[in-house]
Coordinates of C-alpha atoms and ligand atoms in Angstrom, one line a residue:
M1 CA -20.5 -16.6 13.2
K2 CA -21.9 -14.2 10.4
K3 CA -18.6 -11.6 9.5
H4 CA -20.8 -9.0 9.3
N5 CA -21.8 -9.2 12.7
F6 CA -18.9 -8.1 14.3
Q7 CA -16.5 -5.0 13.4
P8 CA -12.5 -6.4 12.2
E9 CA -11.0 -4.7 14.8
S10 CA -13.3 -7.3 17.8
L11 CA -12.3 -10.2 14.6
M12 CA -8.6 -9.8 13.6
M13 CA -8.0 -12.3 17.6
S14 CA -10.4 -15.0 16.7
Y15 CA -11.5 -15.1 13.1
G16 CA -11.3 -18.2 10.5
Y17 CA -9.5 -20.6 13.4
R18 CA -10.9 -22.6 15.9
P19 CA -9.5 -23.4 18.9
E20 CA -10.9 -27.2 18.8
W21 CA -8.7 -28.0 15.5
S22 CA -5.0 -27.4 17.7
E23 CA -6.0 -29.6 20.8
G24 CA -7.9 -26.1 22.6
S25 CA -4.7 -23.3 21.6
I26 CA -7.0 -20.2 21.6
K27 CA -4.4 -19.1 19.5
C28 CA -3.5 -20.7 15.8
P29 CA -0.2 -22.8 15.8
I30 CA 2.6 -22.1 13.1
F31 CA 1.8 -24.6 11.2
Q32 CA 5.4 -25.4 9.5
T33 CA 5.3 -27.9 7.1
S34 CA 5.7 -28.8 3.6
T35 CA 3.2 -30.2 3.1
F36 CA -0.7 -32.0 4.0
V37 CA -1.6 -35.6 4.2
F38 CA -4.3 -36.8 2.0
N39 CA -7.3 -39.0 3.5
S40 CA -7.3 -40.8 0.0
A41 CA -6.7 -40.4 -2.9
E42 CA -9.7 -40.0 -4.3
Q43 CA -9.5 -36.8 -1.9
G44 CA -5.9 -35.9 -3.6
K45 CA -7.4 -35.6 -6.8
A46 CA -9.9 -33.9 -6.2
Y47 CA -8.2 -30.7 -3.7
F48 CA -5.7 -30.9 -6.7
E49 CA -8.3 -30.8 -9.0
V50 CA -9.8 -26.9 -7.7
A51 CA -5.9 -26.5 -6.8
Y52 CA -4.9 -26.0 -10.7
G53 CA -8.2 -25.0 -11.4
L54 CA -8.7 -27.5 -13.8
R55 CA -12.7 -27.3 -12.1
E56 CA -15.3 -24.4 -10.0
K57 CA -15.4 -25.7 -6.5
E58 CA -18.6 -27.3 -5.5
E59 CA -20.3 -25.1 -3.1
S60 CA -19.8 -26.6 -0.1
E61 CA -16.3 -28.5 -0.7
P62 CA -13.7 -27.6 1.0
Q63 CA -9.7 -26.3 -0.6
G64 CA -8.1 -29.1 0.9
L65 CA -4.6 -29.3 1.8
I66 CA -2.5 -29.9 0.0
Y67 CA 0.7 -28.6 -0.8
S68 CA 2.1 -25.0 2.0
R69 CA 3.6 -23.5 -2.2
I70 CA -0.3 -24.3 -2.9
N71 CA -2.2 -23.1 0.6
N72 CA -1.5 -23.2 4.7
P73 CA -3.7 -22.8 7.4
D74 CA -1.2 -20.2 8.5
M75 CA -1.7 -18.2 4.7
E76 CA -5.5 -19.0 4.4
I77 CA -6.3 -17.2 8.2
L78 CA -4.3 -14.2 7.5
E79 CA -6.3 -14.6 3.9
D80 CA -9.0 -14.5 5.7
R81 CA -8.9 -11.7 8.0
L82 CA -7.0 -9.1 5.7
S83 CA -10.2 -9.3 4.2
L84 CA -12.4 -8.3 6.3
W85 CA -11.3 -4.4 6.4
D86 CA -11.5 -3.9 3.0
Q87 CA -14.8 -5.9 3.1
A88 CA -13.6 -7.9 0.0
E89 CA -14.3 -11.3 -1.3
A90 CA -10.9 -13.3 -1.7
C91 CA -7.5 -12.5 -0.8
A92 CA -4.1 -13.4 -1.6
V93 CA -0.8 -12.5 0.2
F94 CA 2.1 -12.6 -1.1
E95 CA 6.3 -13.1 0.7
S96 CA 6.2 -9.4 -0.2
G97 CA 5.0 -5.9 -1.2
M98 CA 6.8 -7.1 -5.0
S99 CA 5.6 -10.1 -5.6
A100 CA 1.7 -9.2 -4.8
I101 CA 2.3 -6.6 -7.0
S102 CA 4.0 -8.3 -10.1
T103 CA 1.9 -11.6 -10.1
A104 CA -1.0 -9.2 -10.4
F105 CA 1.1 -7.3 -13.8
L106 CA 2.0 -10.1 -14.9
E107 CA -1.5 -11.9 -14.6
F108 CA -3.8 -9.9 -15.7
L109 CA -1.5 -7.9 -18.8
K110 CA -0.3 -9.5 -22.4
P111 CA 2.0 -8.8 -25.0
G112 CA 0.4 -5.9 -26.3
D113 CA -1.9 -4.3 -23.5
L114 CA -1.8 -0.8 -22.8
L115 CA -1.2 0.2 -18.6
M116 CA -2.2 3.9 -17.8
Y117 CA -0.7 4.7 -13.9
S118 CA 0.0 6.8 -11.7
K119 CA 3.3 8.9 -11.4
P120 CA 4.5 9.5 -8.7
L121 CA 5.4 5.6 -8.4
Y122 CA 6.3 3.5 -5.5
G123 CA 10.4 3.6 -6.6
G124 CA 10.0 -1.0 -7.1
T125 CA 6.6 -0.9 -8.4
L126 CA 7.9 2.3 -11.5
H127 CA 10.9 -0.2 -12.1
F128 CA 8.7 -3.3 -13.4
I129 CA 6.7 -0.7 -15.2
E130 CA 8.9 1.8 -16.8
H131 CA 12.1 -0.9 -17.5
I132 CA 10.5 -4.4 -17.2
L133 CA 6.4 -5.1 -18.7
P134 CA 8.0 -3.2 -22.2
K135 CA 10.3 -6.2 -22.4
W136 CA 7.0 -8.2 -22.1
G137 CA 5.1 -6.3 -25.3
I138 CA 3.3 -4.5 -22.6
D139 CA 2.5 -0.7 -23.3
I140 CA 3.0 2.2 -20.9
L141 CA 1.5 5.7 -20.0
G142 CA 2.0 7.2 -17.3
F143 CA 0.0 10.9 -15.6
R144 CA -0.1 12.8 -13.0
A145 CA -2.2 14.3 -10.5
G146 CA -5.4 16.5 -11.5
M147 CA -6.4 15.6 -14.1
S148 CA -10.3 15.5 -14.5
Q149 CA -11.8 12.5 -16.2
I150 CA -11.8 14.6 -20.3
E151 CA -8.4 15.0 -19.7
M152 CA -7.7 11.4 -19.4
I153 CA -10.0 10.2 -21.6
E154 CA -8.1 13.2 -23.6
L155 CA -4.8 10.9 -23.6
I156 CA -5.5 7.9 -23.3
K157 CA -7.3 8.4 -27.2
Q158 CA -3.6 10.4 -27.9
S159 CA -1.5 7.5 -27.2
G160 CA -3.5 5.9 -30.4
K161 CA -3.4 2.4 -28.2
Q162 CA -7.5 2.7 -26.9
D163 CA -8.3 -0.2 -28.0
R164 CA -5.5 -2.2 -26.1
L165 CA -6.0 -0.2 -22.8
A166 CA -6.4 -3.5 -20.1
M167 CA -5.5 -1.9 -16.9
I168 CA -5.1 1.5 -14.6
Y169 CA -2.5 1.3 -12.3
V170 CA -2.8 4.2 -8.6
E171 CA -1.5 4.5 -5.1
S172 CA -3.3 7.8 -4.0
P173 CA -2.2 9.0 -2.1
A174 CA 1.3 9.7 -3.8
N175 CA 4.4 8.3 -2.5
P176 CA 6.2 11.2 -0.8
T177 CA 4.2 14.4 -1.7
N178 CA 0.7 13.1 -1.0
D179 CA -0.7 14.0 -4.2
L180 CA -4.1 12.4 -4.3
F181 CA -5.8 11.0 -7.3
D182 CA -9.8 10.5 -7.1
L183 CA -10.2 6.8 -7.7
T184 CA -14.3 7.2 -8.8
V185 CA -12.4 9.6 -12.3
C186 CA -10.3 6.1 -12.2
S187 CA -13.2 4.1 -12.3
N188 CA -14.7 5.6 -15.0
V189 CA -12.4 6.2 -17.2
A190 CA -11.8 2.1 -16.8
K191 CA -15.0 2.0 -17.3
Q192 CA -15.3 3.8 -20.4
F193 CA -12.4 2.3 -22.6
S194 CA -14.2 -1.1 -21.1
K195 CA -15.8 -3.3 -23.8
S196 CA -18.2 -6.6 -23.0
D197 CA -15.5 -9.0 -24.2
K198 CA -13.0 -7.5 -21.9
Q199 CA -13.3 -4.8 -18.9
V200 CA -10.5 -2.3 -18.0
M201 CA -9.2 -3.0 -14.7
L202 CA -9.1 -0.3 -12.1
T203 CA -5.9 -1.6 -9.2
V204 CA -5.0 0.8 -6.4
D205 CA -1.7 0.5 -4.6
N206 CA -3.4 1.3 -0.3
T207 CA -0.3 1.0 1.2
Y208 CA 0.2 4.2 2.1
M209 CA -3.2 4.3 3.6
G210 CA -3.3 0.9 4.7
P211 CA -7.1 -1.2 5.1
L212 CA -8.3 1.5 7.9
W213 CA -8.1 4.4 6.1
Q214 CA -9.4 5.0 2.3
H215 CA -11.6 1.6 1.4
P216 CA -10.3 1.1 -2.7
L217 CA -13.2 -1.3 -3.5
E218 CA -15.4 1.2 -2.7
F219 CA -14.9 3.2 -5.8
G220 CA -15.2 1.0 -8.0
A221 CA -11.7 -0.6 -7.7
D222 CA -10.7 -4.5 -9.5
L223 CA -7.8 -5.0 -6.9
V224 CA -6.3 -3.2 -4.5
I225 CA -2.9 -3.9 -3.5
Y226 CA -0.6 -3.2 -0.1
S227 CA 3.2 -3.7 0.7
A228 CA 2.2 -5.9 4.8
T229 CA 5.4 -5.1 5.4
K230 CA 3.7 -1.0 6.2
Y231 CA 1.0 -0.7 8.6
I232 CA 0.2 -4.3 8.6
G233 CA 2.9 -5.6 10.2
G234 CA 3.6 -2.2 11.8
H235 CA 6.6 -3.4 13.6
S236 CA 10.2 -3.3 11.0
D237 CA 10.0 -6.6 11.6
V238 CA 8.1 -8.8 8.4
I239 CA 8.4 -8.3 4.5
A240 CA 5.3 -9.2 3.2
G241 CA 2.3 -8.1 0.4
A242 CA -1.4 -8.8 -0.8
V243 CA -3.9 -8.4 -2.8
L244 CA -7.6 -7.8 -1.6
G245 CA -11.3 -8.8 -5.0
S246 CA -13.1 -10.3 -6.6
H247 CA -13.5 -14.8 -5.6
E248 CA -12.5 -15.4 -9.5
R249 CA -9.4 -12.4 -10.2
I250 CA -8.3 -13.7 -6.9
Q251 CA -8.6 -17.9 -7.6
R252 CA -6.4 -17.1 -10.9
L253 CA -3.2 -15.0 -9.2
K254 CA -3.3 -17.7 -6.5
V255 CA -3.1 -20.6 -9.3
L256 CA -0.1 -17.7 -10.9
R257 CA 1.6 -17.4 -7.2
T258 CA 1.7 -21.4 -7.5
F259 CA 3.6 -21.3 -10.1
L260 CA 5.6 -18.8 -9.7
G261 CA 6.2 -19.4 -5.7
S262 CA 5.6 -16.2 -4.5
M263 CA 3.5 -17.2 -1.6
I264 CA 4.2 -16.6 2.5
S265 CA 5.7 -18.3 4.8
P266 CA 3.7 -19.8 7.9
W267 CA 6.0 -18.2 9.9
T268 CA 5.6 -14.9 8.2
S269 CA 2.2 -15.1 8.0
W270 CA 1.9 -16.2 11.9
L271 CA 3.2 -12.7 12.6
L272 CA 0.5 -10.6 10.6
L273 CA -1.7 -12.4 12.4
R274 CA -0.5 -11.6 15.6
S275 CA 0.8 -7.6 14.0
L276 CA -3.1 -8.0 12.6
E277 CA -4.0 -7.9 16.5
T278 CA -3.5 -4.1 16.9
L279 CA -3.6 -3.4 13.7
K280 CA -6.5 -0.6 14.2
I281 CA -4.8 1.1 18.1
R282 CA -1.9 1.6 16.2
M283 CA -3.0 3.4 13.0
E284 CA -5.5 5.7 15.3
K285 CA -2.7 6.2 17.5
Q286 CA 0.3 7.1 14.0
A287 CA -2.8 9.4 12.9
D288 CA -3.1 10.9 16.1
N289 CA 0.5 11.2 16.8
A290 CA 1.4 12.4 13.0
Q291 CA -1.9 15.9 13.1
K292 CA 0.3 17.0 15.8
V293 CA 3.9 16.5 14.2
A294 CA 2.5 18.7 11.4
V295 CA 0.5 21.2 13.7
F296 CA 3.6 21.6 15.1
L297 CA 6.4 21.5 11.7
E298 CA 3.9 24.0 9.7
G299 CA 4.3 26.7 12.2
H300 CA 8.0 26.5 11.8
P301 CA 9.8 28.9 10.3
L302 CA 12.9 26.4 9.3
V303 CA 10.3 24.9 6.8
K304 CA 9.3 26.1 3.7
K305 CA 6.0 23.3 3.6
V306 CA 4.0 20.6 4.7
H307 CA 2.5 17.8 2.1
Y308 CA -0.2 16.3 4.7
L309 CA -4.4 15.5 4.0
G310 CA -4.9 16.7 7.7
L311 CA -3.6 20.2 6.7
L312 CA -5.3 20.0 3.4
K313 CA -7.3 23.0 3.0
P314 CA -11.4 23.8 2.0
T315 CA -9.6 25.8 -1.3
D316 CA -7.7 23.4 -2.6
Q317 CA -8.4 21.4 -4.8
A318 CA -7.3 17.9 -3.4
Y319 CA -9.3 18.3 -0.6
P320 CA -13.5 17.6 -2.2
I321 CA -11.8 14.3 -3.0
Y322 CA -9.3 13.8 0.2
K323 CA -13.5 14.4 2.4
K324 CA -14.9 11.1 0.0
Q325 CA -12.3 9.0 -0.4
F326 CA -10.7 9.1 2.7
N327 CA -11.5 8.2 7.1
S328 CA -8.2 9.3 8.2
P329 CA -5.2 12.0 7.3
G330 CA -2.7 8.8 7.6
A331 CA 0.8 8.9 9.3
M332 CA 2.4 10.7 6.5
I333 CA 4.4 12.9 5.8
S334 CA 6.6 14.9 3.4
F335 CA 8.0 18.9 4.7
E336 CA 10.2 21.0 3.3
V337 CA 13.0 22.5 4.8
Q338 CA 14.7 26.0 4.6
G339 CA 17.8 25.7 2.2
G340 CA 18.6 22.8 0.4
E341 CA 19.9 18.9 0.4
K342 CA 22.4 20.3 3.0
E343 CA 20.4 21.8 5.2
A344 CA 17.9 18.6 4.5
F345 CA 20.4 16.1 5.9
Q346 CA 21.7 18.4 8.7
F347 CA 18.9 18.1 10.2
L348 CA 18.2 14.4 8.8
N349 CA 21.5 13.5 11.3
H350 CA 20.1 15.0 14.2
L351 CA 17.4 13.6 14.7
D352 CA 17.2 11.3 18.2
L353 CA 14.8 9.2 18.6
I354 CA 12.9 9.6 14.9
K355 CA 15.4 6.9 12.7
L356 CA 16.4 7.6 9.6
A357 CA 15.5 4.5 7.7
V358 CA 13.3 3.8 4.1
S359 CA 9.9 1.7 5.0
L360 CA 6.8 3.1 6.7
G361 CA 3.7 2.2 8.9
S362 CA 5.9 1.1 11.6
T363 CA 5.7 2.0 15.4
E364 CA 8.5 3.9 15.0
S365 CA 9.2 6.5 13.3
L366 CA 11.0 6.6 10.1
V367 CA 12.4 10.0 8.3
Q368 CA 14.0 9.4 5.0
H369 CA 15.5 12.0 2.0
P370 CA 13.4 11.1 -1.6
A371 CA 15.3 12.7 -3.7
T372 CA 18.5 10.5 -2.6
M373 CA 16.5 7.1 -1.5
T374 CA 14.2 5.9 -2.0
H375 CA 13.5 8.6 -5.5
A376 CA 17.1 8.1 -6.6
G377 CA 16.5 6.0 -9.4
M378 CA 14.0 9.2 -10.3
E379 CA 15.5 11.6 -13.6
A380 CA 16.2 15.0 -12.5
Q381 CA 13.9 17.0 -14.6
E382 CA 10.6 14.3 -13.1
K383 CA 11.6 14.6 -9.2
E384 CA 11.4 18.6 -10.3
L385 CA 8.6 18.4 -12.1
Y386 CA 7.1 16.0 -8.6
G387 CA 8.3 18.2 -6.1
I388 CA 10.4 15.1 -5.4
T389 CA 13.5 18.9 -4.4
P390 CA 16.2 18.0 -2.4
S391 CA 15.4 20.2 0.7
L392 CA 11.8 17.2 1.3
V393 CA 12.2 14.9 3.7
R394 CA 9.4 11.9 4.2
V395 CA 8.1 11.3 8.0
S396 CA 6.1 8.0 8.8
I397 CA 5.2 8.6 12.1
G398 CA 5.0 6.3 15.2
V399 CA 3.4 5.8 18.2
E400 CA 6.1 7.1 20.7
N401 CA 4.7 9.8 22.4
A402 CA 3.7 13.2 20.2
M403 CA 6.1 16.0 22.6
D404 CA 8.9 13.5 22.4
L405 CA 8.3 13.2 19.0
I406 CA 8.1 17.6 18.1
K407 CA 11.6 17.7 20.4
D408 CA 13.4 15.3 18.7
I409 CA 12.3 17.2 15.3
E410 CA 12.0 19.7 17.0
Q411 CA 16.2 20.0 17.9
A412 CA 17.6 18.5 15.0
L413 CA 15.7 22.0 12.8
E414 CA 18.0 23.7 15.3
A415 CA 21.1 21.8 14.4
I416 CA 20.2 23.7 10.0
P417 CA 23.6 26.0 9.9
N418 CA 22.6 29.8 11.7
E419 CA 23.2 31.3 8.1
I420 CA 20.1 29.6 6.7
R421 CA 18.1 30.3 10.1
V422 CA 19.0 34.2 9.6
S423 CA 17.7 34.6 5.9
S424 CA 15.1 32.8 6.3
N425 CA 13.6 34.3 9.8
N426 CA 14.3 37.7 7.7
S427 CA 12.5 36.0 4.3
P428 CA 8.7 36.5 3.4
L429 CA 8.5 32.7 3.7
S430 CA 8.6 32.6 7.0
K431 CA 5.4 31.8 8.9
V432 CA 6.7 33.5 12.0
A433 CA 5.5 37.4 11.4
Ligands
LIG1 C1 6.9 -0.6 0.9 C2 5.9 -0.6 -0.7 C3 5.6 -1.6 -1.9 C4 6.8 -3.0 -1.7 O1 6.5 -3.7 -0.2 P1 7.6 -4.6 -1.0 O2 7.0 -5.1 0.6 O3 8.4 -3.6 0.2 O4 8.0 -5.6 -1.6 C5 4.9 -1.4 -2.5 N1 4.4 0.1 -2.9 C6 4.3 0.3 -1.7 C7 4.0 2.0 -1.6 C8 5.3 0.5 -0.5 O5 5.4 1.4 0.3

């Protein structure tokens, strides 16, 4: 079966697996095994040569199964299926999003290199970049949304380290504010500083948009990273990660993964295979619900500002990027309530259906307070700069009934103390005129 004859959602139940491999079982079994038996010593030798990168694989040669830290059928089938959504040449899966991210940094950066990264970033990634990479002699340079190509180039030149730029790392939209970065601009900047012997890589963490709503490889990215814990897993029951890109780069990551031991387990792979079957219908329902919730929030007098791609207007600076890069506004909303932390907490503590927990992309809706939770580690000054205010809450919308979600939000907003409501109703900020 050719891979592009059918759409990915049609292939998620069968691609990369044949029932005759497993007694006719329609589903791929869980290959709960640590090691695999070779047919001959010659075969074992050949498998190791390829797995350890000692020689290139022949065109027709299979990569034989060796040991579950190196490869396993559940892991490989998962990698094949994940590649379809982004039309990537190859994929490597990991035991967490953070191990996917850290393995990519360790493989593609070396002491003396400069890493440029978008801000704000996912907290774990930010910690790895700002506190761990510098210990290995890697210089770092942050940049924020809205910078033009010329401004980015100028920033790199001003750092005095332009010859050492090795990677540009971007999250777009940014978490939790939904700020957008133009990937074409980032790719152009990467090309500008590339030399014949050293290509500057563009790496995009696409977790926020899942594999459906933005395809960074189409806009010049070299690597796409997912926390598969989020939309791909989608049921708040696994931690996992993935990186996609060219055969050559993904092979390098797989070799490092083998030696770090950060591969995914057969059981987690199997759960993700199951999740992938419903990826598209889950994500579409989530986005549909999110649009309805966002419109409700925008019209509510106790809500100061809503950050949601589906509410961008043609006059907004981010609008052209949204139109070019995204297939959907997604299911992540952040918004500020009238007041500060106290009012935000009142709201959070009164939600009933929507659960107060970090993470995102699951079937159930989740809500959290970035300033004191996911982004608690950021300096106060930085939080202010990036709009992570005390009254900001972030919601990941699930597959529940949209009216039930709205009802839950409405009753929790009503729990915000009276003083604020009276003053906001009289304030010019009020949206009910
Ligand atoms: C959750 C998340 C990660 C980290 O993934 P884990 O699976 O928790 O290790 C990285 N990037 C983004 C954008 C995330 O939301």
